[in-house]
mmCIF file of C-alpha atoms and ligand atoms in Angstrom:
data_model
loop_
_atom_site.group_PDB
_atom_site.id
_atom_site.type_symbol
_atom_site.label_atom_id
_atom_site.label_comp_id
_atom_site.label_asym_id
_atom_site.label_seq_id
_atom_site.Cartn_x
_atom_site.Cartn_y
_atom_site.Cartn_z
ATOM 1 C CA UNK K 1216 0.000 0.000 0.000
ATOM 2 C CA UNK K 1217 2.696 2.325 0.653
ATOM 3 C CA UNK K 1218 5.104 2.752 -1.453
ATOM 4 C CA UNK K 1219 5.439 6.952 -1.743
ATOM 5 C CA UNK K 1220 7.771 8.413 -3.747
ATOM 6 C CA UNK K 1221 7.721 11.966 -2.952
ATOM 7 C CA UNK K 1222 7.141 13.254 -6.035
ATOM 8 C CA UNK K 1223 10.362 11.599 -7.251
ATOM 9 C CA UNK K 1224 9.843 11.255 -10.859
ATOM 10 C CA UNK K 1225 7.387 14.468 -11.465
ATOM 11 C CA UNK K 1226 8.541 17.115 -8.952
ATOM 12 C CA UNK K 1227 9.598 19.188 -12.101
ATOM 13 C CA UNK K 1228 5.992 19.070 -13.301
ATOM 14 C CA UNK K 1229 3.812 19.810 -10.394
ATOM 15 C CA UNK K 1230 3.835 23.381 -10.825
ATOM 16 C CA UNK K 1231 1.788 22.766 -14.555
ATOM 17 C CA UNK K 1232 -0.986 22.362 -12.267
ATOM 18 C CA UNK K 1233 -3.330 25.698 -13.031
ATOM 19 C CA UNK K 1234 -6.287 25.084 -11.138
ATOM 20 C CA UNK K 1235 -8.282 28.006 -9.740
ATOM 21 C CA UNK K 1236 -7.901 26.196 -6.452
ATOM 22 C CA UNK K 1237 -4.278 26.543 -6.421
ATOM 23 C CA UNK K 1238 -4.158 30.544 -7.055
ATOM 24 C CA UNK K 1239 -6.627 30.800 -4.489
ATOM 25 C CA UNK K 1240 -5.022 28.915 -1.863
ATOM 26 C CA UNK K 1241 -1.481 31.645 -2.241
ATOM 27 C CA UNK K 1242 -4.384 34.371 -1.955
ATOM 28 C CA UNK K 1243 -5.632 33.033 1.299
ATOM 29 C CA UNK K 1244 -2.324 32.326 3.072
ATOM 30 C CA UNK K 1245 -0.955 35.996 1.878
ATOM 31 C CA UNK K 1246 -3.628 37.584 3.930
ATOM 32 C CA UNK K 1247 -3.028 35.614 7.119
ATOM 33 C CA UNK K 1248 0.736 36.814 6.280
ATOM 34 C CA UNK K 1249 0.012 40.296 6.422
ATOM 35 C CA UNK K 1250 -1.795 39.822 9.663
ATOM 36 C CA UNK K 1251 -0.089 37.771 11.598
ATOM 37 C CA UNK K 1252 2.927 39.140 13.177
ATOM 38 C CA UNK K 1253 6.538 37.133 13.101
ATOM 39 C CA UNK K 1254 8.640 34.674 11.507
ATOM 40 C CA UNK K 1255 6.649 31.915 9.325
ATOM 41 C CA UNK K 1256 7.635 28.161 8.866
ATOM 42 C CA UNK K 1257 6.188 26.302 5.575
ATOM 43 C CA UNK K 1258 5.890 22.564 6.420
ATOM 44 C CA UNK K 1259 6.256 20.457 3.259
ATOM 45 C CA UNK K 1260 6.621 23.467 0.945
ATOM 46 C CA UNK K 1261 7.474 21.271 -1.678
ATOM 47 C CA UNK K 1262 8.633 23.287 -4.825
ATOM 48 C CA UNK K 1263 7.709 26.819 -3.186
ATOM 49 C CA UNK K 1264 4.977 27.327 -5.047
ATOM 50 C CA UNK K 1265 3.264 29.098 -1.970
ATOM 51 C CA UNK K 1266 6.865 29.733 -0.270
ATOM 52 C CA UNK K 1267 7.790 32.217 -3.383
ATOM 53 C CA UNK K 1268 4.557 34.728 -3.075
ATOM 54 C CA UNK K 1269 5.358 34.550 0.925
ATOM 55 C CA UNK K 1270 8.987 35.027 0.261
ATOM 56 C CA UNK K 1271 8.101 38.314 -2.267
ATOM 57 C CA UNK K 1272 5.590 39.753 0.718
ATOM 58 C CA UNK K 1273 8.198 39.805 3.289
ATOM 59 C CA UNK K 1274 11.264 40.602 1.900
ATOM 60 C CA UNK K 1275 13.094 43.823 3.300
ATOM 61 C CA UNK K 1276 10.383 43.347 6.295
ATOM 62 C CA UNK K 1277 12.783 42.179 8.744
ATOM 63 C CA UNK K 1278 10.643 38.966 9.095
ATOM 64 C CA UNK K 1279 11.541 35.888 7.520
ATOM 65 C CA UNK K 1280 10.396 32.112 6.597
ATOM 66 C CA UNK K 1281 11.412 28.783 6.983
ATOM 67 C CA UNK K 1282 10.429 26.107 4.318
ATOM 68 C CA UNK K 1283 10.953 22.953 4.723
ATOM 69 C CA UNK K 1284 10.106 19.351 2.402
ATOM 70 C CA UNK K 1285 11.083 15.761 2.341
ATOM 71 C CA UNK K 1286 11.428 15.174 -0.878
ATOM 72 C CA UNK K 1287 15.120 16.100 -2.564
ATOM 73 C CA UNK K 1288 13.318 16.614 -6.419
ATOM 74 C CA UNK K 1289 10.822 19.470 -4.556
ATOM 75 C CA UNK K 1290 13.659 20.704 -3.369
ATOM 76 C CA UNK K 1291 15.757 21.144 -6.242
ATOM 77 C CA UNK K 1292 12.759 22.883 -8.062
ATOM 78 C CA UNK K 1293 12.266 25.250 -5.014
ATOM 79 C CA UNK K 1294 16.462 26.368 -4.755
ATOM 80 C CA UNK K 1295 16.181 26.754 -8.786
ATOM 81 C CA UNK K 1296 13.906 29.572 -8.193
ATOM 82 C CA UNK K 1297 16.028 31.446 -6.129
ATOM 83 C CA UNK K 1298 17.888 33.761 -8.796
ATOM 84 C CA UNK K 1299 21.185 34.057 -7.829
ATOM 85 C CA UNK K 1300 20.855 38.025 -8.070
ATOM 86 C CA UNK K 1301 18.073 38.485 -5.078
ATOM 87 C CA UNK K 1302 18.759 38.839 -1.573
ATOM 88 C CA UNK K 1303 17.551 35.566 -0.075
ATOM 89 C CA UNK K 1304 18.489 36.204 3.503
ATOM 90 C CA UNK K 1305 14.935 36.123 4.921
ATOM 91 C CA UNK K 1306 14.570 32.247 3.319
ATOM 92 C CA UNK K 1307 15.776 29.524 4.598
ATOM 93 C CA UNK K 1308 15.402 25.921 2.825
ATOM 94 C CA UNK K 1309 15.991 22.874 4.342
ATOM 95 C CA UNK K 1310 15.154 19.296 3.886
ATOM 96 C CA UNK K 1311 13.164 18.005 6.991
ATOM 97 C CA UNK K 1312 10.363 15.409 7.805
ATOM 98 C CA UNK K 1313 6.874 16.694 9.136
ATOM 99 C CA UNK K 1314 6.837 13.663 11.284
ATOM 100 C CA UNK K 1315 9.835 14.914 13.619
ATOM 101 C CA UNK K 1316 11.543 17.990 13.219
ATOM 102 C CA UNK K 1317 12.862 20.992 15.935
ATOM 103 C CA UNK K 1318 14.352 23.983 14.957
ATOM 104 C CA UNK K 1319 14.209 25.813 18.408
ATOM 105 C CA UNK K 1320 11.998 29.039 17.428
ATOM 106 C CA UNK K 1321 8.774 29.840 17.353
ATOM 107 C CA UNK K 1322 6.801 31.334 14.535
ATOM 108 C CA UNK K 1323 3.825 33.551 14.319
ATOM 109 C CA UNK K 1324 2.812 31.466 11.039
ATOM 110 C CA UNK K 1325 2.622 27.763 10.227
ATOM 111 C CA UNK K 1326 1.269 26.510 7.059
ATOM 112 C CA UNK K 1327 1.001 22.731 6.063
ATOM 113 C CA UNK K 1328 -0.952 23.409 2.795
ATOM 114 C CA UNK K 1329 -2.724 21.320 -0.655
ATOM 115 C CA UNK K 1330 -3.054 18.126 1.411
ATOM 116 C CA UNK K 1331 0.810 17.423 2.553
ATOM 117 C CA UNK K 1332 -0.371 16.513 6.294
ATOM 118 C CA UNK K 1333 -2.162 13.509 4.439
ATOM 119 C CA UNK K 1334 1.203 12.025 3.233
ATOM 120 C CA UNK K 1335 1.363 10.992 6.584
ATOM 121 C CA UNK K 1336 -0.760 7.552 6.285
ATOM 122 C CA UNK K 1337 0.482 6.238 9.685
ATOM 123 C CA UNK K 1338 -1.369 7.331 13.183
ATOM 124 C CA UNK K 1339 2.347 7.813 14.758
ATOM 125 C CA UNK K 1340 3.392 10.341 11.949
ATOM 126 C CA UNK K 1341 0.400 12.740 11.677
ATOM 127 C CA UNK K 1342 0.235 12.603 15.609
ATOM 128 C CA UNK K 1343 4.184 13.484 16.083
ATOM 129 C CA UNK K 1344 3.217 16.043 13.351
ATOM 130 C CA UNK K 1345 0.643 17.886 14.685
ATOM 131 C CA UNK K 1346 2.822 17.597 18.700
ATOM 132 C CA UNK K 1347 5.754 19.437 16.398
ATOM 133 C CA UNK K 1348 3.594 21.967 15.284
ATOM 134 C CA UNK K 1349 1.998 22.882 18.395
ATOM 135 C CA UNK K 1350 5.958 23.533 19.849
ATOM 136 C CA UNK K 1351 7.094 25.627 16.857
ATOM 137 C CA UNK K 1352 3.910 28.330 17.430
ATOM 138 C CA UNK K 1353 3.945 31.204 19.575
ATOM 139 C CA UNK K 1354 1.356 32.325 21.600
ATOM 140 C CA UNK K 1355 -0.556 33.966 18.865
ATOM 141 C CA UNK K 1356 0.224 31.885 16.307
ATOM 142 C CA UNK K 1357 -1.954 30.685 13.142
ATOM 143 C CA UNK K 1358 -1.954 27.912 11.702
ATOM 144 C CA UNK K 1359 -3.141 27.520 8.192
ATOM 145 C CA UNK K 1360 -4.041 23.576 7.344
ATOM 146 C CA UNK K 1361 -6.179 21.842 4.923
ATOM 147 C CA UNK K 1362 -7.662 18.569 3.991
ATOM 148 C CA UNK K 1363 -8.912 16.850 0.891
ATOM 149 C CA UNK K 1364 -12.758 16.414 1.160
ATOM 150 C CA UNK K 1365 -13.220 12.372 0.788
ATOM 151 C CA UNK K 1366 -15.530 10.795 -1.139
ATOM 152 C CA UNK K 1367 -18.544 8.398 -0.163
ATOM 153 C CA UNK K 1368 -16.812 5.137 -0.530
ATOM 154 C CA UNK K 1369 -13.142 4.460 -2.218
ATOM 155 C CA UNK K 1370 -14.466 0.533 -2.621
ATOM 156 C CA UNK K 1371 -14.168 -1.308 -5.765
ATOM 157 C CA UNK K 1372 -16.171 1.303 -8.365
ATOM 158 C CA UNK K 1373 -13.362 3.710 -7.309
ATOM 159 C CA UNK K 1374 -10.289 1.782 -7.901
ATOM 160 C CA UNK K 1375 -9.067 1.684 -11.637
ATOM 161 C CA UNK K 1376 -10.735 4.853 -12.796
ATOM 162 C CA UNK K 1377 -8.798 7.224 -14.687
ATOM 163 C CA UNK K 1378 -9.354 10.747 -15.096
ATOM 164 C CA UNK K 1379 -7.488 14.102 -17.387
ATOM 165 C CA UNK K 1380 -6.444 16.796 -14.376
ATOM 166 C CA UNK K 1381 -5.829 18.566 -17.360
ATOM 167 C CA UNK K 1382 -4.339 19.185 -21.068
ATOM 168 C CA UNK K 1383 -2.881 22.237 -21.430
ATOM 169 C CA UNK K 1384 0.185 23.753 -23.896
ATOM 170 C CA UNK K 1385 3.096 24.887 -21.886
ATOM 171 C CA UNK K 1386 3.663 27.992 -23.959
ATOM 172 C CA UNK K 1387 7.648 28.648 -22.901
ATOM 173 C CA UNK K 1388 8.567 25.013 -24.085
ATOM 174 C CA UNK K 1389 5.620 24.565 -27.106
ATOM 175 C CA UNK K 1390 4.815 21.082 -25.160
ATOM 176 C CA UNK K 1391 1.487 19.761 -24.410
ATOM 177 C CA UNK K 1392 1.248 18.528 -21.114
ATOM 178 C CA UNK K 1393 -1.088 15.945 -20.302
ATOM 179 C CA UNK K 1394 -2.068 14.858 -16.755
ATOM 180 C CA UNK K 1395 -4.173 12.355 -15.450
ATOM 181 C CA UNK K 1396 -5.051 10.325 -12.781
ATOM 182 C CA UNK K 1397 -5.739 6.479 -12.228
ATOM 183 C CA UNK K 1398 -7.088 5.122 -9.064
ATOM 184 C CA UNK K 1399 -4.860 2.063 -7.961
ATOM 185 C CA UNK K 1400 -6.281 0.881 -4.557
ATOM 186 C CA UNK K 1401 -7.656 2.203 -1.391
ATOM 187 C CA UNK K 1402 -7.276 0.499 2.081
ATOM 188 C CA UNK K 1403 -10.900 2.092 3.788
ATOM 189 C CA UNK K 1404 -10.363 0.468 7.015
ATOM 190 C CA UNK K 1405 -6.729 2.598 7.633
ATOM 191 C CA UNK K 1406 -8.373 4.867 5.143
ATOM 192 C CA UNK K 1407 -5.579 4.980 2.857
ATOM 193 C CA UNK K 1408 -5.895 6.060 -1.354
ATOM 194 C CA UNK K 1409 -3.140 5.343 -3.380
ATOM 195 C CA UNK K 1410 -3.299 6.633 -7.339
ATOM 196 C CA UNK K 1411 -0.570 7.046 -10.020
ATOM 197 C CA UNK K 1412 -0.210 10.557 -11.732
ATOM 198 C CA UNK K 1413 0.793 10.484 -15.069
ATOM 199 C CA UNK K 1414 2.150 13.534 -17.345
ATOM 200 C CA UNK K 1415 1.766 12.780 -21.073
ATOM 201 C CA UNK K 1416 4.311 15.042 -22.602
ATOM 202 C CA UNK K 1417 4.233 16.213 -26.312
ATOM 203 C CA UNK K 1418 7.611 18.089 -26.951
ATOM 204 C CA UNK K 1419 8.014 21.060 -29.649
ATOM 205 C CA UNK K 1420 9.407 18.243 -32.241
ATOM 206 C CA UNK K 1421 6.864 16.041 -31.918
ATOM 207 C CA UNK K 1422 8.586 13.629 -29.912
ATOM 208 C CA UNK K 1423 6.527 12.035 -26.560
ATOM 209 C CA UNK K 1424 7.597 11.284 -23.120
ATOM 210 C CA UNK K 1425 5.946 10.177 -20.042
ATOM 211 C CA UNK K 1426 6.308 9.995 -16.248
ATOM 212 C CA UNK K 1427 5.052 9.160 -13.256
ATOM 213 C CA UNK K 1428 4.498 8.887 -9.678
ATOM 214 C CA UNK K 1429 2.572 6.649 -6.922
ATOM 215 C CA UNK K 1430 0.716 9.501 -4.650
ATOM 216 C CA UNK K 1431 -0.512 8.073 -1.226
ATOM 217 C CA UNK K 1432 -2.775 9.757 0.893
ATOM 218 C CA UNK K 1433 -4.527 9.243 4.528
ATOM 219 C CA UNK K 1434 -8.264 10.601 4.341
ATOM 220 C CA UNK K 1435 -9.958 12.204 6.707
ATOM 221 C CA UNK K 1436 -13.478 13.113 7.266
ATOM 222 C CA UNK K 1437 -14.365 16.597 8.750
ATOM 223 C CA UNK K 1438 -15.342 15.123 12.069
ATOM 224 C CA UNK K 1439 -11.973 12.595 12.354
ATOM 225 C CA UNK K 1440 -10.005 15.821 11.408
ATOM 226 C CA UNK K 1441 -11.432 18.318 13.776
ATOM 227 C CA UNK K 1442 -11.319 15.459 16.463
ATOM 228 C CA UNK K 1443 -7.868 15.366 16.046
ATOM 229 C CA UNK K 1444 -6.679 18.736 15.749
ATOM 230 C CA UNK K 1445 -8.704 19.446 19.317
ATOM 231 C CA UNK K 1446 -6.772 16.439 20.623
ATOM 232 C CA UNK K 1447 -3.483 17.826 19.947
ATOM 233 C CA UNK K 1448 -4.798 21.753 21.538
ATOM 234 C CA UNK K 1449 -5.468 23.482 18.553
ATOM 235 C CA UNK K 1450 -8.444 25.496 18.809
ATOM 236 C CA UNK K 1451 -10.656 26.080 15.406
ATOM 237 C CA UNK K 1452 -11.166 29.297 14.796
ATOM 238 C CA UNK K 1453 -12.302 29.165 11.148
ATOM 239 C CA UNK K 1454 -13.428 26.480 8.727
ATOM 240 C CA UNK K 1455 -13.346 26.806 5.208
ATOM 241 C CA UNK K 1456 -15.013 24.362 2.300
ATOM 242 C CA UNK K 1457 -13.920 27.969 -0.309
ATOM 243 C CA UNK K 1458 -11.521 29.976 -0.634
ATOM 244 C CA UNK K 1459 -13.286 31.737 -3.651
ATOM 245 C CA UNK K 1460 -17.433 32.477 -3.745
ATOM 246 C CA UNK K 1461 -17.160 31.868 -7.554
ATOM 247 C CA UNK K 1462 -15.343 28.506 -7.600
ATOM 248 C CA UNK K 1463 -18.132 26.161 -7.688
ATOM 249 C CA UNK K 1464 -15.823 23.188 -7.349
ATOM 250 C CA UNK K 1465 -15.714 21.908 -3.545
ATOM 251 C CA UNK K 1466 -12.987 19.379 -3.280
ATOM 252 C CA UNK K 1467 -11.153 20.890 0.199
ATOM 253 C CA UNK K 1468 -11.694 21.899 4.031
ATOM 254 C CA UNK K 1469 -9.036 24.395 4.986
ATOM 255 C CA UNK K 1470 -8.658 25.265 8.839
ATOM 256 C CA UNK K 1471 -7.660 28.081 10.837
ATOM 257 C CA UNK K 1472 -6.125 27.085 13.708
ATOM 258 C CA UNK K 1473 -4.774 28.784 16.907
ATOM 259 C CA UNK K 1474 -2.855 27.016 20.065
ATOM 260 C CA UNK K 1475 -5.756 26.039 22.963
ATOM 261 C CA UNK K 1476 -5.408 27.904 26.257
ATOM 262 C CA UNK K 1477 -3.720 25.174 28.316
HETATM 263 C C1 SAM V 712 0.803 17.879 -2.458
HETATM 264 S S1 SAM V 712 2.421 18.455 -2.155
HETATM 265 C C2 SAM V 712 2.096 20.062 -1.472
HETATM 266 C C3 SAM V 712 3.302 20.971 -1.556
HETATM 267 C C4 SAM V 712 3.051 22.400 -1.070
HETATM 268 N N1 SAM V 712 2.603 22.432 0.304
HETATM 269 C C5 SAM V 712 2.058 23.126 -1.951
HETATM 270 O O1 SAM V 712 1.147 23.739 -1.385
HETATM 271 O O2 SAM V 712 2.213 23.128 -3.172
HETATM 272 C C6 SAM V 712 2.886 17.524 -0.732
HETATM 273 C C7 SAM V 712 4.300 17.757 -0.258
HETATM 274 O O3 SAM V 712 4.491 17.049 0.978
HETATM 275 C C8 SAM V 712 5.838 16.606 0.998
HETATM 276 N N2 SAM V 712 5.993 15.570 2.007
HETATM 277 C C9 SAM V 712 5.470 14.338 2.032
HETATM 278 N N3 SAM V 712 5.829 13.681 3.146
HETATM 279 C C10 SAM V 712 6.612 14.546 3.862
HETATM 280 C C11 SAM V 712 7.250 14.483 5.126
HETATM 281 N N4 SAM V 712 7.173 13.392 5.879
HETATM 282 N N5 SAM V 712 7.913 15.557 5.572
HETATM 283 C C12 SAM V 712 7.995 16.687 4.822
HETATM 284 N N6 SAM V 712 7.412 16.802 3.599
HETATM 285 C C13 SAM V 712 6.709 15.751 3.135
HETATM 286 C C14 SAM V 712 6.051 16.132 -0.428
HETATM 287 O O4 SAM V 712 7.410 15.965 -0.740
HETATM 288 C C15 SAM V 712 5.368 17.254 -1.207
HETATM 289 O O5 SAM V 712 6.272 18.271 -1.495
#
């Protein structure tokens, strides 16, 4: 069931993905940016796709952000956006694991954002996760956090379907870019997905390529989720099923969360 690559194979791809979902998700943590107060931390930043708009906000501030990913390929695609001529000071990258990690600070900020926490399919991990997180906020910290909204049932009419995320022409290259999605099995009593992600590339001369990557995720419904976050002292001050009125498409529960009063 396992058997995660961290975005191994299609880091260099992920950030193809254009939908509305995804621009209003950088909207929605840039306004809790300008209101909190402090240093941020970015768990599982991944290629910086939200760490970059953060980065642009706060520069020359005097505040700063840690990001922070497992996977080396993320990585790589994160540090290659860092031109060589800007001041980076007020960024710091490092590789680290959600599951454990200590960096003795505390941060005004904490995102874990587009579903990471749900990489972490074990009870253990997303416990020691949410323990870590609670020890790396301040006082008044926020904590921005989202969910996938499960389906139904993930039994047998779910497993082998195959969907198009999208088709779309990546203009700076002249490629086509395919991706899609096919359901590979689901483990509903540890409620556990696993699906491949494939990009179908089309380059400029015509020649194709493909690649891909085994995504596993933990699922959660809203009332296992909130359950858990009380467990671990984190009060819910907001709960969020839209980031955007005219985005029809519910797929996500986002979460603003604040330490309990102990
Ligand atoms: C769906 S991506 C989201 C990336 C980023 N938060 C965003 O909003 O685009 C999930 C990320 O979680 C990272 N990840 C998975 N397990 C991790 C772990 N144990 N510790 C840190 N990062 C992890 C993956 O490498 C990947 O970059």
């Amino acid at each position: 069931m396992e058997n995660f690559g961290l975005y191994g194979n299609t880091a260099f791809l992920y950030d193809f993905d254009n939908r509305q979902l995804l621009n209003d998700d950088i909207k929605f943590a840039l306004d809790y940016v300008k209101q909190q107060k402090g240093d941020i931390m970015e768990i599982a930043c991944g290629t910086g796709r939200m760490t970059i708009p953060i980065f642009e906000e706060i520069k020359g501030s005097g505040r700063s952000i840690l990001a922070f990913d497992l996977s080396d390929s993320m990585l790589d695609v994160l540090r290659g956006k860092l031109s060589p001529e800007k001041n980076h000071s007020c960024l710091q990258v490092e590789k680290g694991d959600m599951s454990n990690f200590y960096f003795n600070r505390k941060f005004g900020l904490v995102l874990l954002m587009w579903r990471a926490f749900q990489h972490l399919i074990d009870t253990e991990g997303a416990q020691n996760c949410l323990k870590c997180i609670y020890e790396h906020m301040s006082d008044d910290a926020v904590l921005l956090f989202n969910v996938f909204l499960p389906k139904d049932s993930y039994g047998k009419e779910w497993i082998g379907k195959e969907f198009i995320t999208y088709d779309l022409i990546d203009k700076k290259n002249d490629a086509r870019i395919i991706r899609s999605t096919k359901n590979i099995d689901s483990d509903e009593a540890r409620q556990i997905i696993r699906y491949l992600t494939r990009y179908d590339l089309t380059l400029k001369d015509g020649e194709k390529k493909h690649y891909e990557d085994t995504i596993v995720y933990k699922y959660y419904y809203p009332e296992q989720i909130k359950e858990l976050l009380k467990k671990h002292n984190f009060d819910i001050i907001e709960e969020l099923n839209s980031l955007n009125p005219q985005n029809k498409e519910i797929t996500d529960q986002y979460y603003v969360l604040k330490k309990a009063k102990v």
